[in-house]
Amino acid sequence: MSKLPSLKNLSYLLALHQEQNFNRAAAECNVSQSTLSSGIQNLEEQLDCQLIERDHKSFLFTALGEEIVEKARDIISASEELLHYAQGQGNIMEGPLRLGIIPTIAPFVIGELSKNLQNKFPKLLLQLSEDTTQNLLHRLRNGELDILLLALPMDIQGNQKWILGRDPFKLVVHKELAETVGEPVDYDKLPDRSIFLLEKEHCMTGHAVAACQLTDSIKMNPFTATSLHSLVQMADARLGATFIPQMAIDQGILDNTDLVSLKPTGQEASRDIGLVYRPTTSRRQTFRKVAEEIARLLPVNTLN
């Protein structure tokens, strides 16, 4: 039987692909550049193929090299899962669990979720990371995260998902403006440029505009905020209105303000909340139990 590639050499290959620089990749792996180069050359010899085209000053991954990188990610992830499973002596709810969450969900679920998981599964080590959707998907692909809690619909890049529930949107306005716009909201009664939204990096902007059927762009203010809390402050200062998800309202984001929440236009003005994971994972049972705990915290639980 041929000698199998070592996990160490596969990890060198992944580091080089991510860093696109031999020095940085070696530093990431805590080895010398020559050690990393030798490891990748050994890998090429074992696989009997060229993974990297080199010249004096640069390199690039071959087409086959790119395919090997994807398979190496799966192998490293599966090996890590095997290690955690063995260390937990077969207990699927034991060991580290790396969960990525977008900023428009994280503040409103992580406290209760962490407490519930700690009570039910005390040996599960939850590691949380908050970032934008695209960054989280990139980290999931690279094996840096195990599961993601995202707002959908969204291109999840070939990963798999469970829809956990729905999170309705509300139009939030100062109480003095509420009677003017009515309910469901008549956007024509709002001044031009009076609706504030998040920066485009936040997927909630597209979800809210589409779900709430806001088609007249003149109603949108060109200023964009970085957080829901900033949107609330602008609305409370009578600068305009904004869309806020129900989970944030349930967690008291409008407390101590003069704001009211109104039903926007749209039959089901809401976003789906989903748990996303790699199709190659062997930890579906673990993820499903976590999904059930998250679904219980959502305004509308739809998990079957």
Coordinates of C-alpha atoms in Angstrom, one line a residue:
M1 CA 0.0 0.0 0.0
S2 CA 1.3 3.4 -0.9
K3 CA 2.3 5.8 1.9
L4 CA -0.5 8.2 2.6
P5 CA 0.0 12.0 2.7
S6 CA 0.6 13.4 6.1
L7 CA -1.8 15.8 7.7
K8 CA 1.1 18.1 8.4
N9 CA 2.0 18.4 4.7
L10 CA -1.7 18.9 3.9
S11 CA -1.9 21.7 6.4
Y12 CA 1.2 23.3 4.9
L13 CA -0.6 23.3 1.5
L14 CA -3.7 24.9 3.0
A15 CA -1.6 27.6 4.7
L16 CA 0.2 28.4 1.5
H17 CA -3.1 28.6 -0.4
Q18 CA -4.6 30.9 2.2
E19 CA -1.6 33.2 2.6
Q20 CA -0.3 33.1 -1.0
N21 CA 3.1 33.7 0.4
F22 CA 5.7 31.2 1.6
N23 CA 7.0 33.3 4.4
R24 CA 3.6 34.1 5.8
A25 CA 2.4 30.5 5.4
A26 CA 5.5 29.2 7.3
A27 CA 4.9 31.7 10.1
E28 CA 1.3 30.6 10.3
C29 CA 2.5 26.9 10.7
N30 CA 5.3 27.9 13.1
V31 CA 7.9 26.3 10.8
S32 CA 10.7 27.6 8.6
Q33 CA 10.1 28.4 5.0
S34 CA 12.4 25.5 3.9
T35 CA 10.4 23.0 6.1
L36 CA 7.2 24.2 4.5
S37 CA 8.6 24.0 1.0
S38 CA 10.0 20.6 1.6
G39 CA 6.7 19.4 3.0
I40 CA 4.8 20.5 -0.1
Q41 CA 7.4 19.0 -2.4
N42 CA 7.0 15.7 -0.6
L43 CA 3.3 16.0 -1.0
E44 CA 3.7 16.5 -4.8
E45 CA 6.0 13.4 -4.9
Q46 CA 3.5 11.3 -3.0
L47 CA 0.6 12.3 -5.1
D48 CA 2.7 12.2 -8.3
C49 CA 1.4 15.5 -9.6
Q50 CA 2.3 19.1 -9.7
L51 CA 0.4 21.3 -7.2
I52 CA 2.2 24.5 -7.7
E53 CA 4.0 26.2 -10.7
R54 CA 7.1 28.0 -9.4
D55 CA 9.5 30.5 -10.8
H56 CA 12.2 32.6 -9.2
K57 CA 9.8 35.3 -7.7
S58 CA 6.3 33.9 -7.7
F59 CA 4.1 30.8 -7.8
L60 CA 0.6 29.8 -8.7
F61 CA -1.6 26.8 -7.9
T62 CA -2.3 24.5 -10.8
A63 CA -5.9 23.5 -11.6
L64 CA -5.3 20.1 -10.0
G65 CA -3.6 21.9 -7.1
E66 CA -6.8 23.9 -6.5
E67 CA -8.8 20.7 -6.5
I68 CA -6.4 19.0 -4.1
V69 CA -6.7 22.1 -1.7
E70 CA -10.5 21.6 -1.5
K71 CA -10.0 17.9 -0.7
A72 CA -7.3 18.7 1.8
R73 CA -9.7 21.0 3.6
D74 CA -12.2 18.2 3.9
I75 CA -9.6 15.8 5.2
I76 CA -8.3 18.2 7.8
S77 CA -11.8 19.0 9.0
A78 CA -12.7 15.3 9.2
S79 CA -9.5 14.6 11.1
E80 CA -10.3 17.4 13.6
E81 CA -13.8 16.0 14.1
L82 CA -12.4 12.5 14.6
L83 CA -10.1 13.9 17.3
H84 CA -12.8 15.8 19.1
Y85 CA -15.1 12.7 18.9
A86 CA -12.4 10.5 20.4
Q87 CA -11.5 13.0 23.1
G88 CA -15.2 13.1 24.1
Q89 CA -15.3 9.3 24.1
G90 CA -18.1 9.2 21.6
N91 CA -20.2 11.9 23.3
I92 CA -21.5 14.1 20.3
M93 CA -22.2 17.0 22.7
E94 CA -18.7 17.3 24.0
G95 CA -15.7 19.3 22.8
P96 CA -15.3 22.6 20.9
L97 CA -18.0 24.0 18.6
R98 CA -17.1 27.0 16.6
L99 CA -20.2 29.1 15.7
G100 CA -20.1 32.1 13.4
I101 CA -23.0 34.6 13.7
I102 CA -23.8 37.8 11.8
P103 CA -24.0 41.1 13.7
T104 CA -27.8 41.5 13.2
I105 CA -28.5 38.3 15.0
A106 CA -25.6 37.8 17.5
P107 CA -26.5 40.4 20.2
F108 CA -30.0 39.0 20.5
V109 CA -29.4 35.3 20.9
I110 CA -25.9 34.6 22.1
G111 CA -26.6 35.3 25.8
E112 CA -29.5 33.0 26.1
L113 CA -28.0 30.4 23.7
S114 CA -24.8 30.2 25.6
K115 CA -26.6 29.8 28.9
N116 CA -28.9 27.1 27.6
L117 CA -26.1 25.1 26.0
Q118 CA -24.0 25.4 29.1
N119 CA -26.9 24.0 31.2
K120 CA -27.9 21.2 28.9
F121 CA -24.5 20.3 27.5
P122 CA -21.8 21.4 30.0
K123 CA -19.0 19.7 28.1
L124 CA -19.8 21.4 24.8
L125 CA -17.2 24.3 24.5
L126 CA -19.0 27.0 22.4
Q127 CA -16.6 29.4 20.6
L128 CA -18.4 32.4 19.1
S129 CA -17.3 34.6 16.2
E130 CA -19.2 37.6 14.9
D131 CA -18.7 38.8 11.3
T132 CA -20.4 39.6 8.0
T133 CA -22.0 36.8 6.0
Q134 CA -19.3 36.7 3.3
N135 CA -16.4 36.6 5.8
L136 CA -18.2 33.8 7.8
L137 CA -18.8 31.7 4.7
H138 CA -15.1 32.1 3.7
R139 CA -14.0 30.9 7.2
L140 CA -16.5 28.0 7.1
R141 CA -15.0 26.9 3.7
N142 CA -11.5 27.2 5.2
G143 CA -12.4 25.0 8.1
E144 CA -12.0 27.8 10.7
L145 CA -15.7 27.5 11.8
D146 CA -18.0 24.6 12.2
I147 CA -21.5 26.2 11.7
L148 CA -23.0 29.5 10.9
L149 CA -26.1 31.3 12.0
L150 CA -27.2 33.4 9.0
A151 CA -30.2 35.4 7.7
L152 CA -31.6 33.8 4.5
P153 CA -32.2 33.7 1.6
M154 CA -28.5 33.9 0.7
D155 CA -26.1 32.1 -1.6
I156 CA -24.5 29.7 0.9
Q157 CA -21.9 28.5 -1.7
G158 CA -22.7 24.8 -1.8
N159 CA -23.1 24.3 1.9
Q160 CA -26.1 22.8 3.5
K161 CA -28.7 24.4 5.8
W162 CA -31.6 24.0 8.1
I163 CA -34.2 26.8 8.2
L164 CA -34.8 27.4 12.0
G165 CA -37.5 30.1 11.9
R166 CA -38.7 33.5 10.7
D167 CA -37.8 36.9 12.1
P168 CA -40.5 39.5 11.1
F169 CA -39.4 43.0 10.2
K170 CA -41.1 46.1 11.8
L171 CA -40.8 49.7 10.6
V172 CA -39.7 51.7 13.6
V173 CA -40.6 55.4 13.8
H174 CA -41.0 58.1 16.4
K175 CA -44.4 58.0 18.1
E176 CA -45.2 61.5 16.7
L177 CA -44.8 60.1 13.1
A178 CA -46.7 56.8 13.7
E179 CA -50.2 58.2 13.1
T180 CA -49.2 59.8 9.8
V181 CA -47.9 56.6 8.1
G182 CA -50.6 54.2 9.3
E183 CA -50.4 50.5 9.6
P184 CA -49.6 48.6 7.4
V185 CA -47.2 51.4 6.6
D186 CA -47.9 53.6 3.6
Y187 CA -44.4 54.5 2.4
D188 CA -45.8 57.4 0.3
K189 CA -46.6 59.2 3.5
L190 CA -43.0 59.2 4.6
P191 CA -40.7 62.1 3.5
D192 CA -38.2 61.4 0.8
R193 CA -34.8 60.1 2.1
S194 CA -36.3 59.3 5.5
I195 CA -35.7 55.6 5.8
F196 CA -32.3 54.7 7.2
L197 CA -30.6 51.3 6.4
L198 CA -27.5 49.4 7.3
E199 CA -24.4 49.3 5.2
K200 CA -24.5 47.0 2.2
E201 CA -22.1 44.6 3.8
H202 CA -25.0 43.7 6.1
C203 CA -27.4 41.3 4.3
M204 CA -30.3 42.6 6.4
T205 CA -30.5 45.7 4.2
G206 CA -31.4 43.7 1.1
H207 CA -33.7 41.3 3.1
A208 CA -35.6 44.2 4.7
V209 CA -36.0 46.2 1.5
A210 CA -37.3 43.1 -0.4
A211 CA -39.5 41.7 2.3
C212 CA -41.1 45.0 3.2
Q213 CA -41.6 45.8 -0.5
L214 CA -39.8 49.1 -0.4
T215 CA -39.5 49.8 -4.1
D216 CA -39.1 53.6 -4.2
S217 CA -35.4 54.3 -3.7
I218 CA -36.1 58.0 -3.2
K219 CA -37.4 57.1 0.3
M220 CA -34.0 55.7 1.3
N221 CA -31.5 58.0 3.0
P222 CA -27.9 57.7 1.5
F223 CA -26.4 57.6 4.9
T224 CA -25.9 54.0 6.1
A225 CA -25.3 52.8 9.6
T226 CA -23.0 50.1 10.9
S227 CA -25.4 48.7 13.6
L228 CA -29.0 48.3 14.5
H229 CA -28.4 50.4 17.6
S230 CA -27.2 53.3 15.4
L231 CA -30.4 53.0 13.4
V232 CA -32.5 53.2 16.5
Q233 CA -30.7 56.3 17.7
M234 CA -31.3 58.1 14.4
A235 CA -35.0 57.2 14.4
D236 CA -35.4 58.3 18.1
A237 CA -33.8 61.6 17.1
R238 CA -36.7 62.1 14.7
L239 CA -34.3 61.9 11.7
G240 CA -36.4 59.3 10.0
A241 CA -37.6 55.7 10.2
T242 CA -35.9 52.3 9.9
F243 CA -36.5 48.5 9.7
I244 CA -35.7 46.5 12.9
P245 CA -36.1 42.7 13.2
Q246 CA -38.5 41.4 15.8
M247 CA -35.8 39.5 17.7
A248 CA -34.1 42.8 18.4
I249 CA -37.3 44.4 19.6
D250 CA -38.0 41.4 21.8
Q251 CA -34.6 41.9 23.4
G252 CA -35.4 45.5 24.3
I253 CA -33.6 47.5 21.6
L254 CA -36.4 50.1 21.7
D255 CA -36.5 50.4 25.5
N256 CA -36.1 53.9 26.9
T257 CA -36.9 55.5 23.5
D258 CA -40.0 57.2 22.1
L259 CA -40.2 54.8 19.2
V260 CA -43.0 52.5 18.1
S261 CA -42.9 49.5 15.8
L262 CA -45.4 49.2 12.9
K263 CA -46.2 46.4 10.5
P264 CA -44.6 47.2 7.1
T265 CA -46.1 46.5 3.7
G266 CA -45.7 42.9 2.6
Q267 CA -47.7 39.7 3.5
E268 CA -44.7 38.1 5.2
A269 CA -42.2 40.9 5.8
S270 CA -39.6 38.8 7.5
R271 CA -36.2 37.1 7.1
D272 CA -35.5 33.4 7.5
I273 CA -32.9 32.4 10.1
G274 CA -30.8 29.4 9.1
L275 CA -28.0 27.2 10.4
V276 CA -25.4 26.5 7.7
Y277 CA -22.8 23.7 7.7
R278 CA -20.4 22.0 5.3
P279 CA -21.9 19.0 3.4
T280 CA -18.8 16.9 4.3
T281 CA -19.2 17.1 8.1
S282 CA -19.8 14.1 10.3
R283 CA -21.2 16.2 13.1
R284 CA -24.8 16.6 11.9
Q285 CA -26.2 15.2 15.1
T286 CA -24.4 17.7 17.2
F287 CA -25.4 20.6 14.9
R288 CA -29.0 19.5 14.9
K289 CA -29.2 19.6 18.7
V290 CA -27.7 23.1 18.6
A291 CA -30.2 24.1 15.9
E292 CA -33.1 23.0 18.1
E293 CA -31.8 25.2 20.9
I294 CA -31.5 28.2 18.6
A295 CA -34.9 27.7 17.0
R296 CA -36.5 28.0 20.5
L297 CA -35.2 31.5 20.8
L298 CA -36.6 32.8 17.5
P299 CA -39.8 34.9 17.2
V300 CA -41.3 32.2 14.9
N301 CA -39.9 28.6 15.2
T302 CA -40.3 26.7 12.0
L303 CA -37.7 23.9 12.5
N304 CA -39.3 20.5 11.7

